[in-house]
CSV table of C-alpha atoms in Angstrom, one decimal:
chain,number,residue,atom,x,y,z
V,1,UNK,CA,-5.6,-19.8,19.2
V,2,UNK,CA,-5.8,-21.5,15.8
V,3,UNK,CA,-2.8,-21.5,13.6
V,4,UNK,CA,-3.0,-20.1,10.0
V,5,UNK,CA,-4.7,-22.6,7.7
V,6,UNK,CA,-2.6,-24.3,5.2
V,7,UNK,CA,-4.8,-23.5,2.3
V,8,UNK,CA,-4.6,-19.8,3.2
V,9,UNK,CA,-0.9,-19.9,3.3
V,10,UNK,CA,-0.8,-21.9,0.0
V,11,UNK,CA,-2.9,-19.1,-1.7
V,12,UNK,CA,-0.5,-16.5,-0.4
V,13,UNK,CA,2.5,-18.4,-1.6
V,14,UNK,CA,1.0,-18.9,-5.1
V,15,UNK,CA,0.2,-15.1,-5.4
V,16,UNK,CA,3.7,-14.3,-4.3
V,17,UNK,CA,5.2,-16.8,-6.8
V,18,UNK,CA,3.1,-15.3,-9.6
V,19,UNK,CA,4.4,-11.8,-8.8
V,20,UNK,CA,8.0,-13.0,-8.5
V,21,UNK,CA,7.8,-14.6,-11.9
V,22,UNK,CA,6.9,-11.2,-13.4
V,23,UNK,CA,9.1,-8.9,-11.2
V,24,UNK,CA,12.4,-10.7,-10.6
V,25,UNK,CA,14.5,-10.2,-7.4
V,26,UNK,CA,12.0,-8.1,-5.5
V,27,UNK,CA,10.7,-10.5,-2.9
V,28,UNK,CA,10.8,-8.0,-0.1
V,29,UNK,CA,8.8,-5.4,-2.0
V,30,UNK,CA,6.3,-8.0,-3.2
V,31,UNK,CA,5.7,-9.1,0.4
V,32,UNK,CA,5.1,-5.4,1.4
V,33,UNK,CA,2.5,-5.1,-1.4
V,34,UNK,CA,0.7,-8.2,-0.2
V,35,UNK,CA,0.9,-6.9,3.4
V,36,UNK,CA,-0.9,-3.7,2.3
V,37,UNK,CA,-3.5,-5.7,0.4
V,38,UNK,CA,-4.3,-7.9,3.3
V,39,UNK,CA,-4.3,-5.0,5.7
V,40,UNK,CA,-6.7,-3.0,3.6
V,41,UNK,CA,-4.2,-0.2,3.0
V,42,UNK,CA,-2.9,1.8,0.1
V,43,UNK,CA,0.7,2.1,-1.3
V,44,UNK,CA,2.7,5.0,-2.6
V,45,UNK,CA,5.6,3.9,-4.9
V,46,UNK,CA,8.2,6.6,-5.4
V,47,UNK,CA,10.4,5.3,-8.2
V,48,UNK,CA,12.0,6.2,-11.5
V,49,UNK,CA,10.2,5.1,-14.7
V,50,UNK,CA,10.7,1.6,-16.1
V,51,UNK,CA,11.2,-0.4,-12.9
V,52,UNK,CA,8.1,-2.6,-13.3
V,53,UNK,CA,5.5,-0.8,-11.1
V,54,UNK,CA,2.7,-1.2,-13.6
V,55,UNK,CA,3.6,-4.8,-14.4
V,56,UNK,CA,3.6,-5.6,-10.6
V,57,UNK,CA,0.1,-4.2,-10.0
V,58,UNK,CA,-1.3,-5.9,-13.2
V,59,UNK,CA,0.2,-9.2,-12.0
V,60,UNK,CA,-1.5,-8.7,-8.6
V,61,UNK,CA,-4.9,-8.0,-10.2
V,62,UNK,CA,-4.6,-11.0,-12.5
V,63,UNK,CA,-3.5,-13.3,-9.6
V,64,UNK,CA,-6.6,-12.6,-7.5
V,65,UNK,CA,-9.1,-12.4,-10.4
V,66,UNK,CA,-9.6,-8.7,-9.6
V,67,UNK,CA,-10.6,-5.8,-11.8
V,68,UNK,CA,-7.8,-3.5,-12.7
V,69,UNK,CA,-7.9,0.2,-13.9
V,70,UNK,CA,-5.2,2.7,-14.5
V,71,UNK,CA,-5.3,6.5,-14.3
V,72,UNK,CA,-2.6,8.5,-16.0
V,73,UNK,CA,-2.5,11.6,-13.9
V,74,UNK,CA,-1.8,15.0,-15.6
V,75,UNK,CA,-2.9,18.6,-15.0
V,76,UNK,CA,-5.9,18.2,-17.3
V,77,UNK,CA,-7.4,15.4,-15.3
V,78,UNK,CA,-10.7,16.3,-13.6
V,79,UNK,CA,-12.1,14.8,-10.4
V,80,UNK,CA,-15.0,13.3,-12.4
V,81,UNK,CA,-12.5,11.6,-14.6
V,82,UNK,CA,-11.7,9.5,-11.5
V,83,UNK,CA,-15.0,9.1,-9.7
V,84,UNK,CA,-17.4,9.0,-12.7
V,85,UNK,CA,-20.2,11.3,-13.8
V,86,UNK,CA,-24.0,11.3,-14.3
V,87,UNK,CA,-25.0,11.7,-17.9
V,88,UNK,CA,-28.5,12.8,-19.0
V,89,UNK,CA,-30.4,10.4,-21.3
V,90,UNK,CA,-33.0,12.5,-23.3
V,91,UNK,CA,-34.9,9.4,-24.4
V,92,UNK,CA,-35.5,8.1,-20.9
V,93,UNK,CA,-35.4,11.6,-19.3
V,94,UNK,CA,-33.1,10.4,-16.5
V,95,UNK,CA,-29.6,10.8,-15.4
V,96,UNK,CA,-27.5,7.6,-15.6
V,97,UNK,CA,-24.3,7.2,-13.6
V,98,UNK,CA,-21.3,6.3,-15.6
V,99,UNK,CA,-18.7,4.9,-13.1
V,100,UNK,CA,-15.1,6.1,-13.3
V,101,UNK,CA,-12.0,4.0,-13.0
V,102,UNK,CA,-12.1,4.2,-9.2
V,103,UNK,CA,-14.9,1.6,-9.2
V,104,UNK,CA,-12.5,-1.3,-9.3
V,105,UNK,CA,-10.5,-3.7,-7.1
V,106,UNK,CA,-7.0,-2.5,-8.0
V,107,UNK,CA,-6.4,1.1,-9.1
V,108,UNK,CA,-3.1,2.4,-10.4
V,109,UNK,CA,-2.8,6.2,-10.2
V,110,UNK,CA,0.3,6.8,-12.3
V,111,UNK,CA,2.4,9.9,-11.5
V,112,UNK,CA,-0.2,11.1,-8.9
V,113,UNK,CA,1.8,14.2,-8.2
V,114,UNK,CA,1.1,15.5,-11.8
V,115,UNK,CA,-2.6,15.8,-11.1
V,116,UNK,CA,-3.8,19.1,-9.6
V,117,UNK,CA,-4.5,19.3,-5.9
V,118,UNK,CA,-8.3,19.4,-6.6
V,119,UNK,CA,-8.1,16.1,-8.5
V,120,UNK,CA,-5.8,14.6,-5.9
V,121,UNK,CA,-8.4,15.4,-3.2
V,122,UNK,CA,-11.0,13.4,-5.1
V,123,UNK,CA,-9.1,10.3,-4.1
V,124,UNK,CA,-9.1,11.1,-0.4
V,125,UNK,CA,-12.7,10.0,0.2
V,126,UNK,CA,-12.2,6.8,-1.8
V,127,UNK,CA,-9.0,6.0,0.1
V,128,UNK,CA,-10.4,6.6,3.6
V,129,UNK,CA,-14.1,5.9,3.4
V,130,UNK,CA,-14.1,3.3,0.6
V,131,UNK,CA,-16.9,5.1,-1.2
V,132,UNK,CA,-17.4,8.1,-3.5
V,133,UNK,CA,-20.1,10.8,-3.6
V,134,UNK,CA,-21.3,11.9,-7.0
V,135,UNK,CA,-24.2,14.3,-7.3
V,136,UNK,CA,-25.0,13.9,-3.7
V,137,UNK,CA,-25.3,10.1,-3.9
V,138,UNK,CA,-22.9,7.8,-2.0
V,139,UNK,CA,-21.6,4.8,-3.9
V,140,UNK,CA,-19.6,2.0,-2.3
V,141,UNK,CA,-16.4,0.9,-3.9
V,142,UNK,CA,-15.8,-2.8,-4.8
V,143,UNK,CA,-14.2,-5.0,-2.1
V,144,UNK,CA,-11.3,-5.3,-1.8
V,145,UNK,CA,-10.0,-1.9,-3.0
V,146,UNK,CA,-6.3,-1.2,-3.3
V,147,UNK,CA,-4.9,2.1,-4.6
V,148,UNK,CA,-1.3,2.0,-5.7
V,149,UNK,CA,0.0,5.5,-6.6
V,150,UNK,CA,3.3,6.3,-8.2
V,151,UNK,CA,5.5,9.4,-8.4
V,152,UNK,CA,8.9,10.1,-9.9
V,153,UNK,CA,11.4,11.3,-7.3
V,154,UNK,CA,13.6,13.0,-9.9
V,155,UNK,CA,11.3,15.0,-12.2
V,156,UNK,CA,9.6,17.8,-10.4
V,157,UNK,CA,8.7,20.0,-13.3
V,158,UNK,CA,4.9,20.4,-13.6
V,159,UNK,CA,4.1,18.5,-10.4
V,160,UNK,CA,2.0,19.2,-7.4
V,161,UNK,CA,3.5,18.1,-4.0
V,162,UNK,CA,1.2,15.7,-2.2
V,163,UNK,CA,-0.1,17.4,1.0
V,164,UNK,CA,0.5,15.7,4.4
V,165,UNK,CA,-3.2,14.9,4.7
V,166,UNK,CA,-3.0,12.8,1.6
V,167,UNK,CA,0.3,11.2,2.4
V,168,UNK,CA,-1.2,10.1,5.7
V,169,UNK,CA,-3.8,8.1,3.7
V,170,UNK,CA,-1.2,5.8,2.3
V,171,UNK,CA,-0.4,2.9,4.6
V,172,UNK,CA,3.0,2.3,3.0
V,173,UNK,CA,5.6,4.1,0.9
V,174,UNK,CA,8.5,2.2,-0.7
V,175,UNK,CA,10.3,1.8,-4.0
V,176,UNK,CA,11.2,-1.1,-6.3
V,177,UNK,CA,14.6,0.3,-7.4
V,178,UNK,CA,16.9,-1.1,-10.1
V,179,UNK,CA,17.6,-4.9,-10.3
V,180,UNK,CA,21.1,-6.2,-9.7
V,181,UNK,CA,23.2,-7.4,-12.6
V,182,UNK,CA,22.4,-11.1,-12.4
V,183,UNK,CA,18.6,-10.4,-12.1
V,184,UNK,CA,18.7,-8.1,-15.1
V,185,UNK,CA,20.4,-10.8,-17.1
V,186,UNK,CA,17.7,-13.3,-16.0
V,187,UNK,CA,15.0,-10.8,-17.0
V,188,UNK,CA,16.4,-10.7,-20.5
V,189,UNK,CA,16.1,-14.5,-20.8
V,190,UNK,CA,12.7,-14.8,-19.2
V,191,UNK,CA,11.2,-12.2,-21.6
V,192,UNK,CA,13.0,-13.3,-24.8
V,193,UNK,CA,9.9,-15.1,-26.2
V,194,UNK,CA,7.0,-13.7,-24.2
V,195,UNK,CA,6.3,-11.6,-21.1
V,196,UNK,CA,5.5,-13.8,-18.0
V,197,UNK,CA,2.4,-11.6,-17.4
V,198,UNK,CA,0.8,-13.0,-20.6
V,199,UNK,CA,0.7,-16.6,-19.3
V,200,UNK,CA,0.0,-15.7,-15.7
V,201,UNK,CA,-2.8,-17.9,-14.1
V,202,UNK,CA,-5.0,-16.7,-11.2
V,203,UNK,CA,-3.8,-18.0,-7.9
V,204,UNK,CA,-6.7,-17.0,-5.6
V,205,UNK,CA,-10.1,-15.4,-5.8
V,206,UNK,CA,-11.6,-12.2,-4.5
V,207,UNK,CA,-13.5,-14.2,-1.8
V,208,UNK,CA,-10.2,-15.7,-0.6
V,209,UNK,CA,-8.7,-12.3,-0.3
V,210,UNK,CA,-11.6,-11.0,1.7
V,211,UNK,CA,-11.4,-14.1,3.9
V,212,UNK,CA,-7.7,-13.4,4.5
V,213,UNK,CA,-8.4,-9.8,5.3
V,214,UNK,CA,-10.8,-11.0,8.0
V,215,UNK,CA,-8.1,-13.4,9.3
V,216,UNK,CA,-5.8,-10.4,9.6
V,217,UNK,CA,-8.3,-8.7,11.9
V,218,UNK,CA,-8.4,-11.8,14.1
V,219,UNK,CA,-4.5,-12.0,14.3
V,220,UNK,CA,-3.5,-11.7,18.0
V,221,UNK,CA,-1.7,-8.6,19.2
V,222,UNK,CA,-0.5,-9.0,22.8
V,223,UNK,CA,-0.9,-6.1,25.2
V,224,UNK,CA,2.9,-5.9,25.7
V,225,UNK,CA,3.5,-5.8,22.0
V,226,UNK,CA,0.7,-3.2,21.5
V,227,UNK,CA,2.4,-1.0,24.2
V,228,UNK,CA,5.7,-1.3,22.4
V,229,UNK,CA,4.1,-0.3,19.2
V,230,UNK,CA,2.4,2.8,20.7
V,231,UNK,CA,5.6,3.8,22.4
V,232,UNK,CA,7.5,3.8,19.1
V,233,UNK,CA,4.8,5.9,17.4
V,234,UNK,CA,4.6,8.4,20.2
V,235,UNK,CA,8.3,8.9,20.3
V,236,UNK,CA,8.2,10.1,16.7
V,237,UNK,CA,6.2,13.1,18.0
V,238,UNK,CA,8.7,13.8,20.8
V,239,UNK,CA,12.0,13.3,19.0
V,240,UNK,CA,14.1,16.5,18.9
V,241,UNK,CA,14.8,16.1,15.2
V,242,UNK,CA,11.1,15.8,14.2
V,243,UNK,CA,8.8,18.7,13.3
V,244,UNK,CA,5.8,16.5,12.7
V,245,UNK,CA,5.4,13.0,14.0
V,246,UNK,CA,3.2,10.1,13.1
V,247,UNK,CA,-0.5,10.5,13.6
V,248,UNK,CA,-3.0,8.1,15.4
V,249,UNK,CA,-4.0,6.9,11.9
V,250,UNK,CA,-0.4,5.8,11.5
V,251,UNK,CA,-0.7,3.8,14.8
V,252,UNK,CA,-3.7,1.9,13.4
V,253,UNK,CA,-2.0,1.4,10.1
V,254,UNK,CA,1.1,-0.1,11.8
V,255,UNK,CA,-1.1,-2.4,13.8
V,256,UNK,CA,-3.0,-3.7,10.7
V,257,UNK,CA,0.2,-4.0,8.6
V,258,UNK,CA,2.0,-5.9,11.4
V,259,UNK,CA,-1.0,-8.3,11.7
V,260,UNK,CA,-1.0,-8.8,7.9
V,261,UNK,CA,2.8,-9.4,7.8
V,262,UNK,CA,2.5,-11.9,10.6
V,263,UNK,CA,-0.1,-13.8,8.7
V,264,UNK,CA,2.1,-13.9,5.6
V,265,UNK,CA,4.9,-15.3,7.7
V,266,UNK,CA,2.5,-18.1,8.8
V,267,UNK,CA,1.8,-16.8,12.3
V,268,UNK,CA,-1.5,-15.8,14.0
V,269,UNK,CA,0.2,-13.4,16.4
V,270,UNK,CA,2.4,-10.3,16.1
V,271,UNK,CA,6.0,-10.1,17.4
V,272,UNK,CA,8.1,-7.0,18.0
V,273,UNK,CA,10.3,-7.8,14.9
V,274,UNK,CA,7.2,-7.3,12.7
V,275,UNK,CA,6.9,-3.8,14.0
V,276,UNK,CA,10.6,-3.0,13.6
V,277,UNK,CA,10.6,-4.3,10.1
V,278,UNK,CA,7.5,-2.4,8.9
V,279,UNK,CA,8.0,0.9,10.7
V,280,UNK,CA,10.2,2.5,8.0
V,281,UNK,CA,7.6,1.8,5.3
V,282,UNK,CA,4.6,2.7,7.4
V,283,UNK,CA,5.9,5.7,9.5
V,284,UNK,CA,8.7,7.0,7.3
V,285,UNK,CA,6.6,9.1,4.9
V,286,UNK,CA,4.5,10.5,7.9
V,287,UNK,CA,7.5,12.0,9.7
V,288,UNK,CA,8.7,15.5,8.8
V,289,UNK,CA,12.2,16.5,10.1
V,290,UNK,CA,13.0,20.0,11.2
V,291,UNK,CA,15.4,22.2,9.4
V,292,UNK,CA,18.3,21.6,11.7
V,293,UNK,CA,18.1,17.8,11.4
V,294,UNK,CA,17.9,18.1,7.6
V,295,UNK,CA,21.0,20.3,7.5
V,296,UNK,CA,22.8,17.8,9.6
V,297,UNK,CA,22.0,15.1,7.1
V,298,UNK,CA,19.6,13.1,9.3
V,299,UNK,CA,16.9,11.0,7.7
V,300,UNK,CA,13.6,9.5,8.9
V,301,UNK,CA,15.3,6.1,8.8
V,302,UNK,CA,18.0,7.2,11.2
V,303,UNK,CA,15.4,8.8,13.5
V,304,UNK,CA,13.4,5.5,13.6
V,305,UNK,CA,16.6,3.6,14.3
V,306,UNK,CA,17.4,5.8,17.3
V,307,UNK,CA,13.9,5.4,18.6
V,308,UNK,CA,14.1,1.6,18.4
V,309,UNK,CA,17.5,1.6,20.1
V,310,UNK,CA,16.0,3.4,23.2
V,311,UNK,CA,12.6,1.6,23.3
V,312,UNK,CA,12.5,-1.5,25.5
V,313,UNK,CA,11.5,-4.6,23.6
V,314,UNK,CA,8.9,-6.8,25.5
V,315,UNK,CA,10.3,-10.2,26.4
V,316,UNK,CA,8.2,-13.1,27.7
V,317,UNK,CA,10.1,-15.7,29.8
V,318,UNK,CA,8.8,-19.3,29.5
V,319,UNK,CA,9.5,-21.8,32.3
């Protein structure tokens, strides 16, 4: 097996450095975002307003020289406002397709739970199939394509709960959260003259990202580690506190995320610790606890912790 190339690692480190200069004190969350990008997945950010979600995704698009579009979701948003629409030109007597914001590399769907269920469903085809269908014609999305959707966990007035089918399309769900006191002071200083985003320089190209995504597919997953991963996912369906466990799509998502995270760490193989680290972010939003477990104060995190405690970790003894 070949080790990860130094130039690939350098590009990843430069992208990470760019993002960390714009969003201070959030190295873990930035690595999770890069993991989703390299794994070809989508991210749901559940966070309060003003924590830097938009800045983070803009910095990512600028760092990889990618196109960026933003959708402000609201009840008036129509599916064609996302996918695009064909417009009739009387002079030429033809219909011309006007692409919507989904035809981009990085798409931010802000407050996705404020859009109606019909509009939310317009994103399902794009998220899963990487293409859209308008007027019966299928159109491929640009590569790479990353959807980052946000929702406010506090304000539920005028919102539409995301159905389980759509939640399952997101590879990861996490939040940025508030910065600590020292980081917030540092943020004041760093933005006293200009925002770091204004002077951000590209750190990689679209072709490099596509190459890294291919490297993720080639990352080695040992049979013993694969068995360990499958056992963890299957136990989410058999746990007595769980009403709905993780789907087979979740299994594949955890595989791809683990491979991408291993690559970011400079390895061309997955270890069990990668799976344990990523499971709360990949499986957490796919697990639905039963009423008894919720009344007892249990959480998906505690369920996953108990699963890992009783799942045997594969160990290879070297002579």
